[in-house]
């Protein structure tokens, strides 16, 4: 009962509570921003060391053999780190999503150590993985660590974890608004007023911390010319192409993971050594496809290489990416998705610009648009995609064109029955999970906003068919907090606050989301 009272301490009309949230948000932004900035700094230097090493050993047999021995050692150490903390495997975003939903309870300090060191080693080894997924997880774990030292309920801890993930994304991309929207669109999967407050403050603080390290220049220094209206139909063609390629991208990622799972008889140490050595071999012949893709992006910053080189690099990057990511090595696909999108746009430009006699500088409009569209096609977060590219480039005159292509790229894989990549990865993780031991004394307070098409509108609150282990404790309507009584009926845009036991939270939350958001109707 004490824990329930503590959870019910959330009062949406309590100004002191919001002051507490803002203070906690500043702490989350500081710690998440610092951790992710240090991680970003380490990965940048690791990639510089990698490419300097490849130049130094070029043509020298003995030095090449020594380098491959070092790669094998790095693969072995990375495997030991992942065995020590299995929650650090892969991207990290599905783990964060699972913890928010109540399926996992990660040891924050072990994940911080293992993910930080493992991600640095994969970058030093040249594995074709990004830093952004790990940065989201590192930000979330830093927030969880801070929350452990605060007098918070489980509900508050979950809220801070969600916002820490956004702060991590903001720090690694220098894109605070995209980081905030990502928490709502992908991690939290809904609008929560308290998350809005904590999320906005934490991403701004985290972004300020990252700017101290890396400055204020946009990550992609692109310029964009306006596409003449009579050629806007080219955007439809581009959207269809990116949508189809996004579908192929997601399918390839999952198939590669399944391929590696068939080799489960191999010790993790052997698997990682193989990945590091094959990546090393690729680096000797096609070094640009190594790492997250920064080398590939630098290659197209000011002028485009020949079409044949663009195609080779695109295919090479994709194949190495699915090979590395499928092995579950610590690293993300966030930035590589953007790189692949950029090269799709560059190839499209190289074909259509000569045909229609367009200004060559319009190629960068197609590149930026394709980056956002590819991200939306794979992750299915179109708002995050558009805002992210706008912040990373500092260009806003392409928003309409970007939205058109992004919507098409979003719809096509959805029509083809392809699930968002992170949702698919989370479901695969849950299938492997044998059950989680929760503390039955703790409760979680969750907020649900009633959509316009909810079939339960007009139903009395006490007659809602929610699980017996859950209870509606308050309803916020037009800014007023209402205590449910026998006559109160559900209306559009109501904010329902439902309390659940942490032990049953994952199943209860899933059932309630199905009732409210999936247009449920009683048989």
mmCIF file of C-alpha atoms in Angstrom, residues 63-212:
data_model
loop_
_atom_site.group_PDB
_atom_site.id
_atom_site.type_symbol
_atom_site.label_atom_id
_atom_site.label_comp_id
_atom_site.label_asym_id
_atom_site.label_seq_id
_atom_site.Cartn_x
_atom_site.Cartn_y
_atom_site.Cartn_z
ATOM 1 C CA UNK A 63 52.610 -5.132 -40.277
ATOM 2 C CA UNK A 64 49.407 -6.428 -41.868
ATOM 3 C CA UNK A 65 49.751 -9.753 -40.029
ATOM 4 C CA UNK A 66 50.347 -7.877 -36.765
ATOM 5 C CA UNK A 67 47.245 -5.750 -37.386
ATOM 6 C CA UNK A 68 45.105 -8.837 -37.950
ATOM 7 C CA UNK A 69 46.422 -10.329 -34.718
ATOM 8 C CA UNK A 70 45.340 -7.163 -32.920
ATOM 9 C CA UNK A 71 41.921 -7.388 -34.603
ATOM 10 C CA UNK A 72 41.512 -10.960 -33.343
ATOM 11 C CA UNK A 73 42.421 -9.822 -29.831
ATOM 12 C CA UNK A 74 39.886 -6.987 -30.011
ATOM 13 C CA UNK A 75 37.214 -9.443 -31.120
ATOM 14 C CA UNK A 76 38.054 -11.721 -28.193
ATOM 15 C CA UNK A 77 37.908 -8.889 -25.632
ATOM 16 C CA UNK A 78 34.620 -7.605 -27.075
ATOM 17 C CA UNK A 79 33.103 -11.071 -26.722
ATOM 18 C CA UNK A 80 34.175 -11.256 -23.068
ATOM 19 C CA UNK A 81 32.528 -7.889 -22.414
ATOM 20 C CA UNK A 82 29.286 -9.015 -24.065
ATOM 21 C CA UNK A 83 29.250 -12.274 -22.100
ATOM 22 C CA UNK A 84 29.764 -10.275 -18.915
ATOM 23 C CA UNK A 85 26.781 -8.080 -19.795
ATOM 24 C CA UNK A 86 24.499 -9.597 -22.483
ATOM 25 C CA UNK A 87 22.258 -6.517 -22.348
ATOM 26 C CA UNK A 88 25.022 -4.648 -24.204
ATOM 27 C CA UNK A 89 24.701 -6.796 -27.330
ATOM 28 C CA UNK A 90 23.632 -5.174 -30.578
ATOM 29 C CA UNK A 91 22.137 -1.730 -30.977
ATOM 30 C CA UNK A 92 20.727 -1.215 -27.496
ATOM 31 C CA UNK A 93 17.548 0.563 -28.602
ATOM 32 C CA UNK A 94 15.380 -2.612 -28.452
ATOM 33 C CA UNK A 95 16.627 -3.213 -24.903
ATOM 34 C CA UNK A 96 15.634 0.323 -23.901
ATOM 35 C CA UNK A 97 12.211 -0.124 -25.528
ATOM 36 C CA UNK A 98 11.779 -3.422 -23.695
ATOM 37 C CA UNK A 99 12.723 -1.910 -20.352
ATOM 38 C CA UNK A 100 10.259 0.947 -20.820
ATOM 39 C CA UNK A 101 7.545 -1.649 -21.465
ATOM 40 C CA UNK A 102 8.601 -3.564 -18.344
ATOM 41 C CA UNK A 103 10.186 -6.613 -19.979
ATOM 42 C CA UNK A 104 13.774 -5.987 -18.863
ATOM 43 C CA UNK A 105 15.525 -4.608 -15.809
ATOM 44 C CA UNK A 106 19.059 -3.833 -16.951
ATOM 45 C CA UNK A 107 21.986 -3.354 -14.577
ATOM 46 C CA UNK A 108 22.796 0.210 -15.544
ATOM 47 C CA UNK A 109 26.431 0.376 -14.475
ATOM 48 C CA UNK A 110 27.429 -2.903 -16.149
ATOM 49 C CA UNK A 111 25.803 -1.798 -19.400
ATOM 50 C CA UNK A 112 27.514 1.585 -19.243
ATOM 51 C CA UNK A 113 30.921 -0.084 -18.934
ATOM 52 C CA UNK A 114 30.383 -2.920 -21.410
ATOM 53 C CA UNK A 115 28.643 -0.823 -24.058
ATOM 54 C CA UNK A 116 31.177 1.991 -23.834
ATOM 55 C CA UNK A 117 34.219 -0.282 -24.116
ATOM 56 C CA UNK A 118 32.637 -2.731 -26.570
ATOM 57 C CA UNK A 119 31.434 0.031 -28.875
ATOM 58 C CA UNK A 120 34.857 1.671 -28.818
ATOM 59 C CA UNK A 121 36.530 -1.610 -29.777
ATOM 60 C CA UNK A 122 34.131 -2.242 -32.675
ATOM 61 C CA UNK A 123 34.840 1.277 -33.955
ATOM 62 C CA UNK A 124 38.588 0.723 -33.646
ATOM 63 C CA UNK A 125 38.214 -2.558 -35.503
ATOM 64 C CA UNK A 126 36.254 -0.875 -38.308
ATOM 65 C CA UNK A 127 33.017 -2.830 -37.910
ATOM 66 C CA UNK A 128 30.279 -1.286 -40.041
ATOM 67 C CA UNK A 129 28.184 -0.133 -37.105
ATOM 68 C CA UNK A 130 26.930 3.239 -35.870
ATOM 69 C CA UNK A 131 27.274 4.983 -32.535
ATOM 70 C CA UNK A 132 23.705 6.242 -32.224
ATOM 71 C CA UNK A 133 21.936 3.092 -30.976
ATOM 72 C CA UNK A 134 24.563 2.619 -28.257
ATOM 73 C CA UNK A 135 24.328 6.338 -27.464
ATOM 74 C CA UNK A 136 20.580 5.993 -26.886
ATOM 75 C CA UNK A 137 21.221 3.066 -24.529
ATOM 76 C CA UNK A 138 24.098 4.831 -22.766
ATOM 77 C CA UNK A 139 21.929 7.919 -22.252
ATOM 78 C CA UNK A 140 19.121 5.775 -20.861
ATOM 79 C CA UNK A 141 21.444 3.876 -18.518
ATOM 80 C CA UNK A 142 23.041 7.100 -17.285
ATOM 81 C CA UNK A 143 19.530 8.369 -16.521
ATOM 82 C CA UNK A 144 18.659 5.141 -14.741
ATOM 83 C CA UNK A 145 21.810 5.428 -12.658
ATOM 84 C CA UNK A 146 20.894 8.976 -11.639
ATOM 85 C CA UNK A 147 17.354 7.864 -10.812
ATOM 86 C CA UNK A 148 18.640 5.152 -8.476
ATOM 87 C CA UNK A 149 20.087 7.847 -6.234
ATOM 88 C CA UNK A 150 16.896 9.895 -6.186
ATOM 89 C CA UNK A 151 13.790 9.221 -4.063
ATOM 90 C CA UNK A 152 11.771 8.103 -7.086
ATOM 91 C CA UNK A 153 9.029 5.574 -7.679
ATOM 92 C CA UNK A 154 9.288 2.992 -10.446
ATOM 93 C CA UNK A 155 7.111 5.269 -12.571
ATOM 94 C CA UNK A 156 9.569 8.157 -12.193
ATOM 95 C CA UNK A 157 12.500 5.868 -12.966
ATOM 96 C CA UNK A 158 10.848 4.742 -16.191
ATOM 97 C CA UNK A 159 10.073 8.334 -17.151
ATOM 98 C CA UNK A 160 13.686 9.420 -16.598
ATOM 99 C CA UNK A 161 14.963 6.423 -18.546
ATOM 100 C CA UNK A 162 12.803 7.403 -21.520
ATOM 101 C CA UNK A 163 14.116 10.960 -21.437
ATOM 102 C CA UNK A 164 17.702 9.808 -20.975
ATOM 103 C CA UNK A 165 17.438 7.877 -24.228
ATOM 104 C CA UNK A 166 16.412 11.060 -26.031
ATOM 105 C CA UNK A 167 19.226 12.975 -24.357
ATOM 106 C CA UNK A 168 21.667 10.354 -25.646
ATOM 107 C CA UNK A 169 20.428 10.796 -29.204
ATOM 108 C CA UNK A 170 20.532 14.584 -28.878
ATOM 109 C CA UNK A 171 24.143 14.484 -27.682
ATOM 110 C CA UNK A 172 25.421 12.143 -30.373
ATOM 111 C CA UNK A 173 23.710 13.929 -33.290
ATOM 112 C CA UNK A 174 23.641 17.482 -31.871
ATOM 113 C CA UNK A 175 19.917 17.315 -32.623
ATOM 114 C CA UNK A 176 17.900 18.086 -29.481
ATOM 115 C CA UNK A 177 14.467 18.340 -31.102
ATOM 116 C CA UNK A 178 14.938 15.040 -32.950
ATOM 117 C CA UNK A 179 16.069 13.415 -29.712
ATOM 118 C CA UNK A 180 12.936 14.631 -27.957
ATOM 119 C CA UNK A 181 10.573 13.529 -30.738
ATOM 120 C CA UNK A 182 12.303 10.137 -30.890
ATOM 121 C CA UNK A 183 11.419 9.533 -27.235
ATOM 122 C CA UNK A 184 7.740 10.152 -27.971
ATOM 123 C CA UNK A 185 7.541 8.487 -31.379
ATOM 124 C CA UNK A 186 9.695 5.404 -30.843
ATOM 125 C CA UNK A 187 10.595 4.821 -27.193
ATOM 126 C CA UNK A 188 7.518 5.944 -25.245
ATOM 127 C CA UNK A 189 5.033 5.397 -28.095
ATOM 128 C CA UNK A 190 2.750 8.123 -26.816
ATOM 129 C CA UNK A 191 2.308 11.640 -25.469
ATOM 130 C CA UNK A 192 2.861 12.199 -21.759
ATOM 131 C CA UNK A 193 2.884 15.732 -20.358
ATOM 132 C CA UNK A 194 5.492 14.942 -17.728
ATOM 133 C CA UNK A 195 7.746 13.344 -20.351
ATOM 134 C CA UNK A 196 7.373 16.482 -22.450
ATOM 135 C CA UNK A 197 8.742 18.578 -19.596
ATOM 136 C CA UNK A 198 11.578 16.239 -18.617
ATOM 137 C CA UNK A 199 12.331 15.324 -22.212
ATOM 138 C CA UNK A 200 12.672 18.855 -23.525
ATOM 139 C CA UNK A 201 14.864 20.019 -20.661
ATOM 140 C CA UNK A 202 17.109 16.941 -20.722
ATOM 141 C CA UNK A 203 17.731 17.001 -24.502
ATOM 142 C CA UNK A 204 18.568 20.708 -24.449
ATOM 143 C CA UNK A 205 21.028 20.252 -21.587
ATOM 144 C CA UNK A 206 22.573 17.169 -23.234
ATOM 145 C CA UNK A 207 22.929 19.065 -26.508
ATOM 146 C CA UNK A 208 24.649 21.954 -24.742
ATOM 147 C CA UNK A 209 27.098 19.505 -23.160
ATOM 148 C CA UNK A 210 27.881 17.956 -26.560
ATOM 149 C CA UNK A 211 28.399 21.387 -28.115
ATOM 150 C CA UNK A 212 31.085 22.106 -25.514
#
